[in-house]
mmCIF file with all atom_site columns, C-alpha atoms in Angstrom:
data_model
loop_
_atom_site.group_PDB
_atom_site.id
_atom_site.type_symbol
_atom_site.label_atom_id
_atom_site.label_alt_id
_atom_site.label_comp_id
_atom_site.label_asym_id
_atom_site.label_entity_id
_atom_site.label_seq_id
_atom_site.pdbx_PDB_ins_code
_atom_site.Cartn_x
_atom_site.Cartn_y
_atom_site.Cartn_z
_atom_site.occupancy
_atom_site.B_iso_or_equiv
_atom_site.pdbx_formal_charge
_atom_site.auth_seq_id
_atom_site.auth_comp_id
_atom_site.auth_asym_id
_atom_site.auth_atom_id
_atom_site.pdbx_PDB_model_num
ATOM 1   C CA . UNK A 1 1   ? -34.515 25.448  -21.656 1.00 0.00 ? 1   UNK A CA 1
ATOM 2   C CA . UNK A 1 2   ? -32.744 23.060  -18.725 1.00 0.00 ? 2   UNK A CA 1
ATOM 3   C CA . UNK A 1 3   ? -33.358 24.419  -15.424 1.00 0.00 ? 3   UNK A CA 1
ATOM 4   C CA . UNK A 1 4   ? -31.619 23.193  -12.312 1.00 0.00 ? 4   UNK A CA 1
ATOM 5   C CA . UNK A 1 5   ? -33.113 20.690  -10.120 1.00 0.00 ? 5   UNK A CA 1
ATOM 6   C CA . UNK A 1 6   ? -33.277 22.103  -6.680  1.00 0.00 ? 6   UNK A CA 1
ATOM 7   C CA . UNK A 1 7   ? -33.651 18.666  -4.871  1.00 0.00 ? 7   UNK A CA 1
ATOM 8   C CA . UNK A 1 8   ? -30.665 17.115  -6.608  1.00 0.00 ? 8   UNK A CA 1
ATOM 9   C CA . UNK A 1 9   ? -27.832 16.533  -3.430  1.00 0.00 ? 9   UNK A CA 1
ATOM 10  C CA . UNK A 1 10  ? -24.084 17.425  -5.170  1.00 0.00 ? 10  UNK A CA 1
ATOM 11  C CA . UNK A 1 11  ? -21.451 14.804  -4.019  1.00 0.00 ? 11  UNK A CA 1
ATOM 12  C CA . UNK A 1 12  ? -18.254 15.557  -3.302  1.00 0.00 ? 12  UNK A CA 1
ATOM 13  C CA . UNK A 1 13  ? -15.494 15.245  -5.867  1.00 0.00 ? 13  UNK A CA 1
ATOM 14  C CA . UNK A 1 14  ? -13.587 12.137  -4.049  1.00 0.00 ? 14  UNK A CA 1
ATOM 15  C CA . UNK A 1 15  ? -15.369 10.068  -1.252  1.00 0.00 ? 15  UNK A CA 1
ATOM 16  C CA . UNK A 1 16  ? -13.025 9.269   1.081   1.00 0.00 ? 16  UNK A CA 1
ATOM 17  C CA . UNK A 1 17  ? -13.199 5.683   2.145   1.00 0.00 ? 17  UNK A CA 1
ATOM 18  C CA . UNK A 1 18  ? -12.312 4.072   5.282   1.00 0.00 ? 18  UNK A CA 1
ATOM 19  C CA . UNK A 1 19  ? -8.438  3.318   5.890   1.00 0.00 ? 19  UNK A CA 1
ATOM 20  C CA . UNK A 1 20  ? -7.114  0.577   7.632   1.00 0.00 ? 20  UNK A CA 1
ATOM 21  C CA . UNK A 1 21  ? -3.800  0.035   9.116   1.00 0.00 ? 21  UNK A CA 1
ATOM 22  C CA . UNK A 1 22  ? -2.221  -2.667  7.833   1.00 0.00 ? 22  UNK A CA 1
ATOM 23  C CA . UNK A 1 23  ? 1.153   -4.707  8.323   1.00 0.00 ? 23  UNK A CA 1
ATOM 24  C CA . UNK A 1 24  ? 2.499   -5.446  4.667   1.00 0.00 ? 24  UNK A CA 1
ATOM 25  C CA . UNK A 1 25  ? 5.675   -7.983  4.214   1.00 0.00 ? 25  UNK A CA 1
ATOM 26  C CA . UNK A 1 26  ? 6.853   -8.390  1.196   1.00 0.00 ? 26  UNK A CA 1
ATOM 27  C CA . UNK A 1 27  ? 9.497   -10.745 0.206   1.00 0.00 ? 27  UNK A CA 1
ATOM 28  C CA . UNK A 1 28  ? 11.977  -9.326  -2.584  1.00 0.00 ? 28  UNK A CA 1
ATOM 29  C CA . UNK A 1 29  ? 13.497  -12.219 -4.805  1.00 0.00 ? 29  UNK A CA 1
ATOM 30  C CA . UNK A 1 30  ? 15.712  -9.799  -7.037  1.00 0.00 ? 30  UNK A CA 1
ATOM 31  C CA . UNK A 1 31  ? 13.264  -9.025  -9.653  1.00 0.00 ? 31  UNK A CA 1
ATOM 32  C CA . UNK A 1 32  ? 12.783  -5.842  -8.287  1.00 0.00 ? 32  UNK A CA 1
ATOM 33  C CA . UNK A 1 33  ? 15.200  -2.999  -6.425  1.00 0.00 ? 33  UNK A CA 1
ATOM 34  C CA . UNK A 1 34  ? 14.244  -2.572  -2.897  1.00 0.00 ? 34  UNK A CA 1
ATOM 35  C CA . UNK A 1 35  ? 14.606  1.424   -3.481  1.00 0.00 ? 35  UNK A CA 1
ATOM 36  C CA . UNK A 1 36  ? 12.766  1.199   -6.635  1.00 0.00 ? 36  UNK A CA 1
ATOM 37  C CA . UNK A 1 37  ? 9.764   -0.464  -4.920  1.00 0.00 ? 37  UNK A CA 1
ATOM 38  C CA . UNK A 1 38  ? 9.740   1.856   -1.934  1.00 0.00 ? 38  UNK A CA 1
ATOM 39  C CA . UNK A 1 39  ? 9.444   4.792   -4.412  1.00 0.00 ? 39  UNK A CA 1
ATOM 40  C CA . UNK A 1 40  ? 6.549   3.400   -6.161  1.00 0.00 ? 40  UNK A CA 1
ATOM 41  C CA . UNK A 1 41  ? 4.752   2.606   -3.186  1.00 0.00 ? 41  UNK A CA 1
ATOM 42  C CA . UNK A 1 42  ? 5.036   6.111   -2.211  1.00 0.00 ? 42  UNK A CA 1
ATOM 43  C CA . UNK A 1 43  ? 4.914   8.208   -5.601  1.00 0.00 ? 43  UNK A CA 1
ATOM 44  C CA . UNK A 1 44  ? 2.759   5.941   -7.985  1.00 0.00 ? 44  UNK A CA 1
ATOM 45  C CA . UNK A 1 45  ? 0.162   4.831   -5.438  1.00 0.00 ? 45  UNK A CA 1
ATOM 46  C CA . UNK A 1 46  ? 0.632   7.708   -2.631  1.00 0.00 ? 46  UNK A CA 1
ATOM 47  C CA . UNK A 1 47  ? 0.800   5.405   0.119   1.00 0.00 ? 47  UNK A CA 1
ATOM 48  C CA . UNK A 1 48  ? 2.711   6.539   2.767   1.00 0.00 ? 48  UNK A CA 1
ATOM 49  C CA . UNK A 1 49  ? 4.716   3.815   4.549   1.00 0.00 ? 49  UNK A CA 1
ATOM 50  C CA . UNK A 1 50  ? 7.072   3.327   7.734   1.00 0.00 ? 50  UNK A CA 1
ATOM 51  C CA . UNK A 1 51  ? 9.147   0.638   7.439   1.00 0.00 ? 51  UNK A CA 1
ATOM 52  C CA . UNK A 1 52  ? 9.346   -1.627  10.411  1.00 0.00 ? 52  UNK A CA 1
ATOM 53  C CA . UNK A 1 53  ? 11.810  -4.186  9.330   1.00 0.00 ? 53  UNK A CA 1
ATOM 54  C CA . UNK A 1 54  ? 14.437  -4.908  6.697   1.00 0.00 ? 54  UNK A CA 1
ATOM 55  C CA . UNK A 1 55  ? 16.242  -7.835  5.567   1.00 0.00 ? 55  UNK A CA 1
ATOM 56  C CA . UNK A 1 56  ? 17.668  -6.738  2.233   1.00 0.00 ? 56  UNK A CA 1
ATOM 57  C CA . UNK A 1 57  ? 20.956  -8.357  0.221   1.00 0.00 ? 57  UNK A CA 1
ATOM 58  C CA . UNK A 1 58  ? 22.238  -6.653  -2.929  1.00 0.00 ? 58  UNK A CA 1
ATOM 59  C CA . UNK A 1 59  ? 23.868  -9.278  -4.863  1.00 0.00 ? 59  UNK A CA 1
ATOM 60  C CA . UNK A 1 60  ? 25.128  -8.033  -8.458  1.00 0.00 ? 60  UNK A CA 1
ATOM 61  C CA . UNK A 1 61  ? 22.590  -4.995  -8.235  1.00 0.00 ? 61  UNK A CA 1
ATOM 62  C CA . UNK A 1 62  ? 19.719  -7.038  -7.201  1.00 0.00 ? 62  UNK A CA 1
ATOM 63  C CA . UNK A 1 63  ? 17.635  -6.944  -4.186  1.00 0.00 ? 63  UNK A CA 1
ATOM 64  C CA . UNK A 1 64  ? 16.830  -10.473 -1.829  1.00 0.00 ? 64  UNK A CA 1
ATOM 65  C CA . UNK A 1 65  ? 15.236  -10.642 1.540   1.00 0.00 ? 65  UNK A CA 1
ATOM 66  C CA . UNK A 1 66  ? 12.606  -9.365  3.013   1.00 0.00 ? 66  UNK A CA 1
ATOM 67  C CA . UNK A 1 67  ? 10.866  -6.060  4.248   1.00 0.00 ? 67  UNK A CA 1
ATOM 68  C CA . UNK A 1 68  ? 7.610   -5.131  6.597   1.00 0.00 ? 68  UNK A CA 1
ATOM 69  C CA . UNK A 1 69  ? 5.744   -2.027  5.968   1.00 0.00 ? 69  UNK A CA 1
ATOM 70  C CA . UNK A 1 70  ? 3.307   -0.150  8.090   1.00 0.00 ? 70  UNK A CA 1
ATOM 71  C CA . UNK A 1 71  ? 0.648   0.866   5.788   1.00 0.00 ? 71  UNK A CA 1
ATOM 72  C CA . UNK A 1 72  ? -2.514  3.088   6.327   1.00 0.00 ? 72  UNK A CA 1
ATOM 73  C CA . UNK A 1 73  ? -4.864  2.722   3.089   1.00 0.00 ? 73  UNK A CA 1
ATOM 74  C CA . UNK A 1 74  ? -8.189  1.972   1.816   1.00 0.00 ? 74  UNK A CA 1
ATOM 75  C CA . UNK A 1 75  ? -9.230  -1.174  0.675   1.00 0.00 ? 75  UNK A CA 1
ATOM 76  C CA . UNK A 1 76  ? -9.432  -0.016  -2.805  1.00 0.00 ? 76  UNK A CA 1
ATOM 77  C CA . UNK A 1 77  ? -5.785  1.554   -2.465  1.00 0.00 ? 77  UNK A CA 1
ATOM 78  C CA . UNK A 1 78  ? -4.567  -1.735  -1.338  1.00 0.00 ? 78  UNK A CA 1
ATOM 79  C CA . UNK A 1 79  ? -6.118  -3.820  -3.760  1.00 0.00 ? 79  UNK A CA 1
ATOM 80  C CA . UNK A 1 80  ? -4.191  -1.762  -6.511  1.00 0.00 ? 80  UNK A CA 1
ATOM 81  C CA . UNK A 1 81  ? -0.952  -2.242  -4.587  1.00 0.00 ? 81  UNK A CA 1
ATOM 82  C CA . UNK A 1 82  ? -1.334  -5.809  -4.268  1.00 0.00 ? 82  UNK A CA 1
ATOM 83  C CA . UNK A 1 83  ? -2.233  -6.377  -8.215  1.00 0.00 ? 83  UNK A CA 1
ATOM 84  C CA . UNK A 1 84  ? 0.973   -4.232  -8.536  1.00 0.00 ? 84  UNK A CA 1
ATOM 85  C CA . UNK A 1 85  ? 2.983   -6.632  -6.700  1.00 0.00 ? 85  UNK A CA 1
ATOM 86  C CA . UNK A 1 86  ? 1.410   -9.857  -7.905  1.00 0.00 ? 86  UNK A CA 1
ATOM 87  C CA . UNK A 1 87  ? 1.863   -8.537  -11.527 1.00 0.00 ? 87  UNK A CA 1
ATOM 88  C CA . UNK A 1 88  ? 5.604   -7.760  -10.695 1.00 0.00 ? 88  UNK A CA 1
ATOM 89  C CA . UNK A 1 89  ? 5.974   -11.490 -8.911  1.00 0.00 ? 89  UNK A CA 1
ATOM 90  C CA . UNK A 1 90  ? 6.512   -10.246 -5.459  1.00 0.00 ? 90  UNK A CA 1
ATOM 91  C CA . UNK A 1 91  ? 5.444   -12.519 -2.669  1.00 0.00 ? 91  UNK A CA 1
ATOM 92  C CA . UNK A 1 92  ? 3.301   -10.386 -0.281  1.00 0.00 ? 92  UNK A CA 1
ATOM 93  C CA . UNK A 1 93  ? 0.995   -11.268 3.040   1.00 0.00 ? 93  UNK A CA 1
ATOM 94  C CA . UNK A 1 94  ? -0.929  -8.580  4.587   1.00 0.00 ? 94  UNK A CA 1
ATOM 95  C CA . UNK A 1 95  ? -2.036  -8.356  8.321   1.00 0.00 ? 95  UNK A CA 1
ATOM 96  C CA . UNK A 1 96  ? -4.569  -5.978  9.787   1.00 0.00 ? 96  UNK A CA 1
ATOM 97  C CA . UNK A 1 97  ? -2.990  -4.089  12.381  1.00 0.00 ? 97  UNK A CA 1
ATOM 98  C CA . UNK A 1 98  ? -5.281  -3.909  16.073  1.00 0.00 ? 98  UNK A CA 1
ATOM 99  C CA . UNK A 1 99  ? -3.812  -1.877  18.552  1.00 0.00 ? 99  UNK A CA 1
ATOM 100 C CA . UNK A 1 100 ? -5.499  -2.008  21.767  1.00 0.00 ? 100 UNK A CA 1
ATOM 101 C CA . UNK A 1 101 ? -6.329  1.774   23.094  1.00 0.00 ? 101 UNK A CA 1
ATOM 102 C CA . UNK A 1 102 ? -7.076  2.011   26.925  1.00 0.00 ? 102 UNK A CA 1
ATOM 103 C CA . UNK A 1 103 ? -8.854  5.206   28.060  1.00 0.00 ? 103 UNK A CA 1
#
C-alpha cells in the first residue's frame, strides 16, 4: 500500500513566467495575409497585442508592408511566436519596451 508523503510540496499546475513588454516589427512580404497573421498571434498563441503602426498594402490579395505590435509575453511564448514567424519567412525584429515610471 502506498501512503502519501506529507513533506512533498504540490506545484501549481501552471507556473507563471515573468512577462516582458516588447515592440515587435514584422515585415509582410506577400507570404501571409495581414488579417491571418493577427488572428494567428491572438488565437493560436494567445498573445494579446496592440497595433502601434501598420503600413500595409494589398496587391492581388497579398499583404506587403510592415506592422509594429506592442505585446506583453513571457520569453517562452515569444520564442514560439518567433519560430512561427521565421518558419513562415516573415522578417521580424524585437525591441524590449522600457517606460520610465515617475513616482
